[in-house]
Amino acid sequence: MQFFLKALSLLIHLSLTLAQILPFTVTGFLDSAQANVGSALNRGGTVTISGFTVTIPDNLLVEFPASMIPFAEFTGGERAGPNEVTINGNIVGGQIIAGQMFISQLSLAFATGVVSKLDTDGKITLASGPVLRINDPRAKYSAGYSSVPFFTADDENPSISSFSGFPMCVPRSASDAQCPQSNRPAGVTSFNVPEALSMVPIQVGDYVEYSGVQFQGVTLVYEMTVNVDIKTSGTQPGFVRIEDTIIGVADTSVDVETARYRFIGLASRSDLPISVYAIDQDPCTGEETDRFITSTNVIPSARNKFRVELPVNSNIGLYTRNYRFKVGDNVVTTSDGIKAGQYVQPVTEWIFPELVTPGATPPPLVFDNIGPLANGFGTAAGDDTVFGQLKPWPGAVAPKPAVATCVKPVTSAAGPQPTPTGTGTDDSGSAPPTASATTSAGPAPSQVKIIAFAGQDQTVLGGVTVNLVATQNVAGVVGTALSYQWSQIAGPTAGITLSSTTSPSISFVPPIVAVGAVAVSREFRVIITHTSGSQSNDTVVVISDRTSADNKVIDNLTWKSSQSGTATALAHTNLVDSSATMRIVFGTGAEQLMTKVSTTNGIASYSFNARSIARYTSAEIRSYIGNTRVPGPVVSSTNVLPG
């Protein structure tokens, strides 16, 4: 009996252990990688790393510095090993299941050097150092190199760039039109680029920072920053270089702490705002749409740096793999096919919640809120294979995908395709990715063009009510089809409370600015959305200081002879801070304190009623903050009515 109870206890303990979902993270060298049997491009498999055997789900894409590769393709391609692998996942029922897989040759591999020689075939020789080649299959930055297709430079977003993000190149000849020497002024390392739609050549003597992989005696570079400061201005587009895109995965549990969302970068110009967008992917087609997250201003300086930190657990919607950074609103395609005015950056670091209560059960890593993992990447590999939700799911219960089953697109040649109704299997033995799309018989409704206007910039006295009014400037658009979203995007937020975030007209009161202190700038953004799906946004800057005037008005003055002269007065102002007062002067008499009656709808109302006031023909009102008089024009009235 005792043996039976012990065995039962052990079985219960084992069952609870296996049922518990625990987080799993590992970084180590890859021992082996094996795809499941079959030919489906989206099939998963297993990897062994640092003694662990990890299940790779169907539909997982392996993440390289500038590319995502299907796991099955990864297992058979040239990986320039050895490979360091980082896997984030969970232990589900005793099985380790990956949610994310990142590949490098050495994750912290990084070096600097001085260019001593450049060859037209693309080789870059560093002084007392290695020979580099830009891993450039499409020959965007150099003569090209294609033997290791996974660790490539990004040829759509300039990963070979100046300090400010301007694309740079290795000349293919002395007169390379794609890499013109005329675009780099001689003898200077900081300059405004002559031609913003052509690259700037790297030169002997340049100091470079780079990351790459070792392959056949050469370092294949996928990222390089040249210590040259290249600026753009006027009608030229802006360029950006992203240092950090950090996602602190939200979790409100008391046993964990979570990290902030952080976006840090540098720009080629400081006069244009930086907007950050999440790039959502259609789970069936992979088509990308931008979703606005936040925006900020570049800090004007030698570096032109920008930094955005959003509060812990901020609601920024589903996380995505890529985020788009736009400089102003002008996106232009360069002669090399690079889109200037924007940069698409994969997340550089995922920070999952960290346990802060010793002895508590570590929470599983949550992948439900990472859109491409929960809903699918769409046709991520360039063919008709749909990469759907990860399967098996690296968690207790798989979330419901946004689309249930994908339907192959209708073509005029093939005719309508039937919608699959059953659960089939591909020849890997696993169910095909499920995501679904709805095909319409007619064209999709077109979006209605709108243009948002947030109003003129304002300079105001700290402590007054500021009114912001958003308008839409395209004629013929019905106002009831519009919705509004206001937010503060720059400047101190302490003490700022918006009266609304969803009305076209909003108000707030900036805090009092101390006497002698510098003015405070804040920027606000309105996004106007039409029911057709179109959006437009605009920003307005409000500067608060201590030298501007309030808007004060005398509403009523009376005098009657009874009680040695009785005077009454009514006045109002938009100076509503609690430290503010109003005083009145009758004729040439002394200042007298008025009584604050109310503060309503952004207006402070005052009254005065007293006897023994000599007959007067004019009166003046004055606003004070504490004991300091507010500057501005004299506000007086001679309209004295009989009492």
PDB file of C-alpha atoms in Angstrom, residues 21-261:
ATOM      1  CA  ILE A  21       4.345  25.420 -19.419  1.00  0.00           C
ATOM      2  CA  LEU A  22       7.796  26.812 -18.673  1.00  0.00           C
ATOM      3  CA  PRO A  23       9.872  29.340 -20.631  1.00  0.00           C
ATOM      4  CA  PHE A  24      12.912  28.238 -22.601  1.00  0.00           C
ATOM      5  CA  THR A  25      15.751  30.326 -24.012  1.00  0.00           C
ATOM      6  CA  VAL A  26      19.125  29.172 -25.247  1.00  0.00           C
ATOM      7  CA  THR A  27      22.055  30.705 -27.096  1.00  0.00           C
ATOM      8  CA  GLY A  28      24.753  28.339 -28.264  1.00  0.00           C
ATOM      9  CA  PHE A  29      26.404  26.727 -31.259  1.00  0.00           C
ATOM     10  CA  LEU A  30      24.249  24.660 -33.579  1.00  0.00           C
ATOM     11  CA  ASP A  31      25.022  20.939 -33.406  1.00  0.00           C
ATOM     12  CA  SER A  32      22.548  19.739 -36.035  1.00  0.00           C
ATOM     13  CA  ALA A  33      19.446  20.792 -37.938  1.00  0.00           C
ATOM     14  CA  GLN A  34      17.056  18.360 -39.588  1.00  0.00           C
ATOM     15  CA  ALA A  35      13.876  19.148 -41.522  1.00  0.00           C
ATOM     16  CA  ASN A  36      10.907  16.806 -41.318  1.00  0.00           C
ATOM     17  CA  VAL A  37      10.480  14.263 -44.114  1.00  0.00           C
ATOM     18  CA  GLY A  38       8.699  15.680 -47.140  1.00  0.00           C
ATOM     19  CA  SER A  39       8.987  18.454 -49.692  1.00  0.00           C
ATOM     20  CA  ALA A  40       6.731  21.178 -48.276  1.00  0.00           C
ATOM     21  CA  LEU A  41       8.740  24.385 -48.012  1.00  0.00           C
ATOM     22  CA  ASN A  42       7.059  25.381 -44.762  1.00  0.00           C
ATOM     23  CA  ARG A  43       7.778  22.138 -42.895  1.00  0.00           C
ATOM     24  CA  GLY A  44       9.495  22.219 -39.530  1.00  0.00           C
ATOM     25  CA  GLY A  45      11.936  19.797 -37.962  1.00  0.00           C
ATOM     26  CA  THR A  46      14.384  19.623 -35.068  1.00  0.00           C
ATOM     27  CA  VAL A  47      17.660  21.210 -34.033  1.00  0.00           C
ATOM     28  CA  THR A  48      20.134  20.236 -31.358  1.00  0.00           C
ATOM     29  CA  ILE A  49      21.955  23.015 -29.588  1.00  0.00           C
ATOM     30  CA  SER A  50      24.061  22.907 -26.422  1.00  0.00           C
ATOM     31  CA  GLY A  51      22.681  19.467 -25.593  1.00  0.00           C
ATOM     32  CA  PHE A  52      19.022  20.442 -26.076  1.00  0.00           C
ATOM     33  CA  THR A  53      16.737  18.950 -28.706  1.00  0.00           C
ATOM     34  CA  VAL A  54      14.284  21.593 -29.876  1.00  0.00           C
ATOM     35  CA  THR A  55      11.192  21.090 -32.027  1.00  0.00           C
ATOM     36  CA  ILE A  56      10.939  23.589 -34.875  1.00  0.00           C
ATOM     37  CA  PRO A  57       7.254  24.090 -35.740  1.00  0.00           C
ATOM     38  CA  ASP A  58       5.884  24.111 -39.248  1.00  0.00           C
ATOM     39  CA  ASN A  59       5.808  27.654 -40.704  1.00  0.00           C
ATOM     40  CA  LEU A  60       8.720  28.955 -38.636  1.00  0.00           C
ATOM     41  CA  LEU A  61      11.050  31.299 -40.505  1.00  0.00           C
ATOM     42  CA  VAL A  62      14.677  31.408 -39.376  1.00  0.00           C
ATOM     43  CA  GLU A  63      15.792  34.987 -38.825  1.00  0.00           C
ATOM     44  CA  PHE A  64      19.089  36.223 -40.243  1.00  0.00           C
ATOM     45  CA  PRO A  65      20.353  39.827 -40.004  1.00  0.00           C
ATOM     46  CA  ALA A  66      18.577  40.951 -43.189  1.00  0.00           C
ATOM     47  CA  SER A  67      16.459  37.981 -44.263  1.00  0.00           C
ATOM     48  CA  MET A  68      14.018  35.317 -43.117  1.00  0.00           C
ATOM     49  CA  ILE A  69      14.632  31.812 -44.420  1.00  0.00           C
ATOM     50  CA  PRO A  70      12.238  28.818 -44.304  1.00  0.00           C
ATOM     51  CA  PHE A  71      13.621  26.233 -41.888  1.00  0.00           C
ATOM     52  CA  ALA A  72      13.659  23.511 -44.563  1.00  0.00           C
ATOM     53  CA  GLU A  73      15.733  25.760 -46.831  1.00  0.00           C
ATOM     54  CA  PHE A  74      18.024  26.637 -43.939  1.00  0.00           C
ATOM     55  CA  THR A  75      18.862  22.987 -43.287  1.00  0.00           C
ATOM     56  CA  GLY A  76      20.073  22.461 -46.857  1.00  0.00           C
ATOM     57  CA  GLY A  77      21.716  25.802 -47.672  1.00  0.00           C
ATOM     58  CA  GLU A  78      25.178  27.312 -47.217  1.00  0.00           C
ATOM     59  CA  ARG A  79      25.136  28.645 -43.664  1.00  0.00           C
ATOM     60  CA  ALA A  80      28.791  29.748 -43.384  1.00  0.00           C
ATOM     61  CA  GLY A  81      29.112  27.745 -40.197  1.00  0.00           C
ATOM     62  CA  PRO A  82      29.729  27.301 -37.393  1.00  0.00           C
ATOM     63  CA  ASN A  83      26.452  28.969 -36.453  1.00  0.00           C
ATOM     64  CA  GLU A  84      25.443  30.508 -33.168  1.00  0.00           C
ATOM     65  CA  VAL A  85      21.728  30.086 -32.564  1.00  0.00           C
ATOM     66  CA  THR A  86      19.334  31.823 -30.205  1.00  0.00           C
ATOM     67  CA  ILE A  87      15.977  30.174 -29.626  1.00  0.00           C
ATOM     68  CA  ASN A  88      13.054  31.542 -27.627  1.00  0.00           C
ATOM     69  CA  GLY A  89      10.300  29.068 -26.877  1.00  0.00           C
ATOM     70  CA  ASN A  90       8.517  27.099 -24.184  1.00  0.00           C
ATOM     71  CA  ILE A  91       8.637  23.650 -22.646  1.00  0.00           C
ATOM     72  CA  VAL A  92       5.197  22.220 -23.395  1.00  0.00           C
ATOM     73  CA  GLY A  93       4.392  18.795 -21.970  1.00  0.00           C
ATOM     74  CA  GLY A  94       8.105  18.087 -21.651  1.00  0.00           C
ATOM     75  CA  GLN A  95       8.768  19.047 -25.292  1.00  0.00           C
ATOM     76  CA  ILE A  96      10.816  22.140 -26.137  1.00  0.00           C
ATOM     77  CA  ILE A  97       9.031  24.034 -28.927  1.00  0.00           C
ATOM     78  CA  ALA A  98      10.638  27.044 -30.576  1.00  0.00           C
ATOM     79  CA  GLY A  99       8.752  30.281 -31.153  1.00  0.00           C
ATOM     80  CA  GLN A 100      11.676  32.234 -32.572  1.00  0.00           C
ATOM     81  CA  MET A 101      15.033  31.209 -34.037  1.00  0.00           C
ATOM     82  CA  PHE A 102      17.851  33.662 -34.751  1.00  0.00           C
ATOM     83  CA  ILE A 103      21.078  32.751 -36.558  1.00  0.00           C
ATOM     84  CA  SER A 104      24.519  34.344 -36.590  1.00  0.00           C
ATOM     85  CA  GLN A 105      28.051  33.103 -36.925  1.00  0.00           C
ATOM     86  CA  LEU A 106      28.852  34.830 -33.652  1.00  0.00           C
ATOM     87  CA  SER A 107      26.156  37.113 -32.268  1.00  0.00           C
ATOM     88  CA  LEU A 108      28.530  39.759 -30.922  1.00  0.00           C
ATOM     89  CA  ALA A 109      30.966  39.581 -33.850  1.00  0.00           C
ATOM     90  CA  PHE A 110      31.983  43.160 -34.572  1.00  0.00           C
ATOM     91  CA  ALA A 111      35.138  44.943 -35.665  1.00  0.00           C
ATOM     92  CA  THR A 112      36.537  48.289 -36.744  1.00  0.00           C
ATOM     93  CA  GLY A 113      39.354  49.287 -39.050  1.00  0.00           C
ATOM     94  CA  VAL A 114      40.772  51.700 -41.585  1.00  0.00           C
ATOM     95  CA  VAL A 115      40.370  51.066 -45.307  1.00  0.00           C
ATOM     96  CA  SER A 116      43.801  50.691 -46.916  1.00  0.00           C
ATOM     97  CA  LYS A 117      42.789  49.374 -50.333  1.00  0.00           C
ATOM     98  CA  LEU A 118      39.698  49.087 -52.522  1.00  0.00           C
ATOM     99  CA  ASP A 119      39.432  46.743 -55.503  1.00  0.00           C
ATOM    100  CA  THR A 120      36.903  47.093 -58.294  1.00  0.00           C
ATOM    101  CA  ASP A 121      35.840  43.466 -57.776  1.00  0.00           C
ATOM    102  CA  GLY A 122      34.457  44.520 -54.382  1.00  0.00           C
ATOM    103  CA  LYS A 123      37.281  43.594 -52.001  1.00  0.00           C
ATOM    104  CA  ILE A 124      37.952  46.005 -49.125  1.00  0.00           C
ATOM    105  CA  THR A 125      41.327  45.579 -47.411  1.00  0.00           C
ATOM    106  CA  LEU A 126      41.789  46.982 -43.906  1.00  0.00           C
ATOM    107  CA  ALA A 127      45.133  48.235 -42.627  1.00  0.00           C
ATOM    108  CA  SER A 128      46.850  45.403 -40.698  1.00  0.00           C
ATOM    109  CA  GLY A 129      43.566  43.539 -40.967  1.00  0.00           C
ATOM    110  CA  PRO A 130      41.335  41.260 -43.000  1.00  0.00           C
ATOM    111  CA  VAL A 131      39.933  41.415 -46.489  1.00  0.00           C
ATOM    112  CA  LEU A 132      36.220  42.243 -46.519  1.00  0.00           C
ATOM    113  CA  ARG A 133      33.527  41.756 -49.117  1.00  0.00           C
ATOM    114  CA  ILE A 134      30.014  43.117 -48.919  1.00  0.00           C
ATOM    115  CA  ASN A 135      27.735  40.070 -49.141  1.00  0.00           C
ATOM    116  CA  ASP A 136      25.782  41.650 -51.947  1.00  0.00           C
ATOM    117  CA  PRO A 137      24.028  39.112 -54.256  1.00  0.00           C
ATOM    118  CA  ARG A 138      22.272  41.808 -56.300  1.00  0.00           C
ATOM    119  CA  ALA A 139      25.391  43.990 -56.597  1.00  0.00           C
ATOM    120  CA  LYS A 140      23.744  47.057 -55.080  1.00  0.00           C
ATOM    121  CA  TYR A 141      26.743  48.243 -53.062  1.00  0.00           C
ATOM    122  CA  SER A 142      29.630  46.648 -54.982  1.00  0.00           C
ATOM    123  CA  ALA A 143      30.534  44.299 -57.815  1.00  0.00           C
ATOM    124  CA  GLY A 144      28.516  41.688 -55.940  1.00  0.00           C
ATOM    125  CA  TYR A 145      28.961  38.404 -54.091  1.00  0.00           C
ATOM    126  CA  SER A 146      26.471  35.536 -53.954  1.00  0.00           C
ATOM    127  CA  SER A 147      28.043  32.382 -52.499  1.00  0.00           C
ATOM    128  CA  VAL A 148      26.430  32.751 -49.046  1.00  0.00           C
ATOM    129  CA  PRO A 149      22.832  33.870 -49.683  1.00  0.00           C
ATOM    130  CA  PHE A 150      21.636  33.845 -46.059  1.00  0.00           C
ATOM    131  CA  PHE A 151      23.948  36.416 -44.421  1.00  0.00           C
ATOM    132  CA  THR A 152      23.379  39.157 -46.987  1.00  0.00           C
ATOM    133  CA  ALA A 153      23.468  42.908 -46.670  1.00  0.00           C
ATOM    134  CA  ASP A 154      20.047  44.538 -46.888  1.00  0.00           C
ATOM    135  CA  ASP A 155      19.714  45.834 -50.436  1.00  0.00           C
ATOM    136  CA  GLU A 156      16.352  47.524 -49.871  1.00  0.00           C
ATOM    137  CA  ASN A 157      17.379  49.440 -46.758  1.00  0.00           C
ATOM    138  CA  PRO A 158      20.953  50.753 -46.667  1.00  0.00           C
ATOM    139  CA  SER A 159      22.814  48.517 -44.220  1.00  0.00           C
ATOM    140  CA  ILE A 160      26.057  49.754 -45.831  1.00  0.00           C
ATOM    141  CA  SER A 161      25.884  53.407 -44.903  1.00  0.00           C
ATOM    142  CA  SER A 162      27.382  56.556 -43.470  1.00  0.00           C
ATOM    143  CA  PHE A 163      26.938  57.516 -39.826  1.00  0.00           C
ATOM    144  CA  SER A 164      23.640  59.201 -40.738  1.00  0.00           C
ATOM    145  CA  GLY A 165      22.300  56.280 -42.781  1.00  0.00           C
ATOM    146  CA  PHE A 166      23.194  57.475 -46.282  1.00  0.00           C
ATOM    147  CA  PRO A 167      23.965  54.489 -48.576  1.00  0.00           C
ATOM    148  CA  MET A 168      27.636  53.979 -49.493  1.00  0.00           C
ATOM    149  CA  CYS A 169      29.349  51.786 -52.057  1.00  0.00           C
ATOM    150  CA  VAL A 170      32.586  50.283 -53.378  1.00  0.00           C
ATOM    151  CA  PRO A 171      33.309  51.653 -56.889  1.00  0.00           C
ATOM    152  CA  ARG A 172      33.221  49.000 -59.611  1.00  0.00           C
ATOM    153  CA  SER A 173      35.438  51.147 -61.849  1.00  0.00           C
ATOM    154  CA  ALA A 174      37.059  54.570 -61.883  1.00  0.00           C
ATOM    155  CA  SER A 175      33.945  55.950 -63.595  1.00  0.00           C
ATOM    156  CA  ASP A 176      31.228  53.908 -61.874  1.00  0.00           C
ATOM    157  CA  ALA A 177      27.952  55.758 -62.546  1.00  0.00           C
ATOM    158  CA  GLN A 178      26.272  53.861 -59.687  1.00  0.00           C
ATOM    159  CA  CYS A 179      28.995  54.941 -57.260  1.00  0.00           C
ATOM    160  CA  PRO A 180      30.108  58.339 -58.578  1.00  0.00           C
ATOM    161  CA  GLN A 181      33.216  60.012 -57.160  1.00  0.00           C
ATOM    162  CA  SER A 182      31.518  63.356 -57.842  1.00  0.00           C
ATOM    163  CA  ASN A 183      29.084  62.609 -55.013  1.00  0.00           C
ATOM    164  CA  ARG A 184      31.856  62.813 -52.408  1.00  0.00           C
ATOM    165  CA  PRO A 185      33.536  66.210 -52.001  1.00  0.00           C
ATOM    166  CA  ALA A 186      37.293  65.871 -51.609  1.00  0.00           C
ATOM    167  CA  GLY A 187      39.043  66.400 -48.297  1.00  0.00           C
ATOM    168  CA  VAL A 188      36.005  66.507 -45.997  1.00  0.00           C
ATOM    169  CA  THR A 189      34.223  63.936 -43.837  1.00  0.00           C
ATOM    170  CA  SER A 190      31.112  66.011 -43.120  1.00  0.00           C
ATOM    171  CA  PHE A 191      29.129  67.450 -46.016  1.00  0.00           C
ATOM    172  CA  ASN A 192      25.752  67.926 -47.662  1.00  0.00           C
ATOM    173  CA  VAL A 193      25.493  65.324 -50.390  1.00  0.00           C
ATOM    174  CA  PRO A 194      25.404  66.778 -53.925  1.00  0.00           C
ATOM    175  CA  GLU A 195      23.066  64.100 -55.331  1.00  0.00           C
ATOM    176  CA  ALA A 196      20.765  62.422 -52.808  1.00  0.00           C
ATOM    177  CA  LEU A 197      19.548  59.702 -55.186  1.00  0.00           C
ATOM    178  CA  SER A 198      23.014  58.240 -55.829  1.00  0.00           C
ATOM    179  CA  MET A 199      25.306  56.444 -53.393  1.00  0.00           C
ATOM    180  CA  VAL A 200      28.512  57.931 -51.990  1.00  0.00           C
ATOM    181  CA  PRO A 201      31.755  55.963 -52.550  1.00  0.00           C
ATOM    182  CA  ILE A 202      33.840  54.518 -49.733  1.00  0.00           C
ATOM    183  CA  GLN A 203      37.438  55.755 -49.923  1.00  0.00           C
ATOM    184  CA  VAL A 204      40.868  54.668 -48.734  1.00  0.00           C
ATOM    185  CA  GLY A 205      41.407  56.103 -45.258  1.00  0.00           C
ATOM    186  CA  ASP A 206      37.789  55.721 -44.156  1.00  0.00           C
ATOM    187  CA  TYR A 207      37.242  54.352 -40.656  1.00  0.00           C
ATOM    188  CA  VAL A 208      34.588  51.621 -40.679  1.00  0.00           C
ATOM    189  CA  GLU A 209      32.612  49.546 -38.191  1.00  0.00           C
ATOM    190  CA  TYR A 210      31.208  46.276 -39.486  1.00  0.00           C
ATOM    191  CA  SER A 211      29.635  42.904 -38.757  1.00  0.00           C
ATOM    192  CA  GLY A 212      29.976  39.826 -40.942  1.00  0.00           C
ATOM    193  CA  VAL A 213      30.802  36.148 -41.222  1.00  0.00           C
ATOM    194  CA  GLN A 214      34.054  34.358 -42.000  1.00  0.00           C
ATOM    195  CA  PHE A 215      33.942  32.331 -45.201  1.00  0.00           C
ATOM    196  CA  GLN A 216      36.834  30.906 -47.201  1.00  0.00           C
ATOM    197  CA  GLY A 217      39.350  33.344 -45.763  1.00  0.00           C
ATOM    198  CA  VAL A 218      37.256  36.468 -46.347  1.00  0.00           C
ATOM    199  CA  THR A 219      34.901  38.395 -44.053  1.00  0.00           C
ATOM    200  CA  LEU A 220      31.504  38.687 -45.733  1.00  0.00           C
ATOM    201  CA  VAL A 221      29.974  41.902 -44.426  1.00  0.00           C
ATOM    202  CA  TYR A 222      26.230  42.289 -43.969  1.00  0.00           C
ATOM    203  CA  GLU A 223      26.345  45.569 -42.039  1.00  0.00           C
ATOM    204  CA  MET A 224      28.850  48.437 -42.207  1.00  0.00           C
ATOM    205  CA  THR A 225      28.905  52.006 -40.928  1.00  0.00           C
ATOM    206  CA  VAL A 226      31.448  54.379 -42.448  1.00  0.00           C
ATOM    207  CA  ASN A 227      32.529  57.244 -40.193  1.00  0.00           C
ATOM    208  CA  VAL A 228      31.418  59.927 -42.627  1.00  0.00           C
ATOM    209  CA  ASP A 229      28.741  62.488 -41.806  1.00  0.00           C
ATOM    210  CA  ILE A 230      26.490  62.918 -44.842  1.00  0.00           C
ATOM    211  CA  LYS A 231      23.597  65.349 -44.551  1.00  0.00           C
ATOM    212  CA  THR A 232      20.602  66.056 -46.792  1.00  0.00           C
ATOM    213  CA  SER A 233      18.468  69.189 -46.888  1.00  0.00           C
ATOM    214  CA  GLY A 234      15.824  71.160 -48.757  1.00  0.00           C
ATOM    215  CA  THR A 235      13.880  68.996 -51.196  1.00  0.00           C
ATOM    216  CA  GLN A 236      16.255  66.046 -50.729  1.00  0.00           C
ATOM    217  CA  PRO A 237      14.819  63.030 -48.877  1.00  0.00           C
ATOM    218  CA  GLY A 238      15.986  62.097 -45.414  1.00  0.00           C
ATOM    219  CA  PHE A 239      17.880  58.926 -44.520  1.00  0.00           C
ATOM    220  CA  VAL A 240      17.994  57.104 -41.194  1.00  0.00           C
ATOM    221  CA  ARG A 241      20.192  54.535 -39.513  1.00  0.00           C
ATOM    222  CA  ILE A 242      18.549  52.484 -36.769  1.00  0.00           C
ATOM    223  CA  GLU A 243      20.557  51.489 -33.709  1.00  0.00           C
ATOM    224  CA  ASP A 244      17.844  49.820 -31.623  1.00  0.00           C
ATOM    225  CA  THR A 245      14.334  48.509 -32.149  1.00  0.00           C
ATOM    226  CA  ILE A 246      13.562  46.904 -28.813  1.00  0.00           C
ATOM    227  CA  ILE A 247      10.226  45.312 -27.961  1.00  0.00           C
ATOM    228  CA  GLY A 248       9.483  44.746 -24.286  1.00  0.00           C
ATOM    229  CA  VAL A 249       6.792  42.059 -24.418  1.00  0.00           C
ATOM    230  CA  ALA A 250       3.905  43.168 -22.207  1.00  0.00           C
ATOM    231  CA  ASP A 251       2.894  41.286 -19.056  1.00  0.00           C
ATOM    232  CA  THR A 252       0.947  42.764 -16.136  1.00  0.00           C
ATOM    233  CA  SER A 253       1.698  39.933 -13.675  1.00  0.00           C
ATOM    234  CA  VAL A 254       2.984  41.094 -10.276  1.00  0.00           C
ATOM    235  CA  ASP A 255       5.719  38.447 -10.371  1.00  0.00           C
ATOM    236  CA  VAL A 256       7.495  39.890 -13.398  1.00  0.00           C
ATOM    237  CA  GLU A 257       8.958  43.116 -14.650  1.00  0.00           C
ATOM    238  CA  THR A 258       8.746  44.152 -18.272  1.00  0.00           C
ATOM    239  CA  ALA A 259      10.886  46.358 -20.464  1.00  0.00           C
ATOM    240  CA  ARG A 260       9.968  49.466 -22.405  1.00  0.00           C
ATOM    241  CA  TYR A 261       9.564  49.770 -26.140  1.00  0.00           C
TER     242      TYR A 261
END
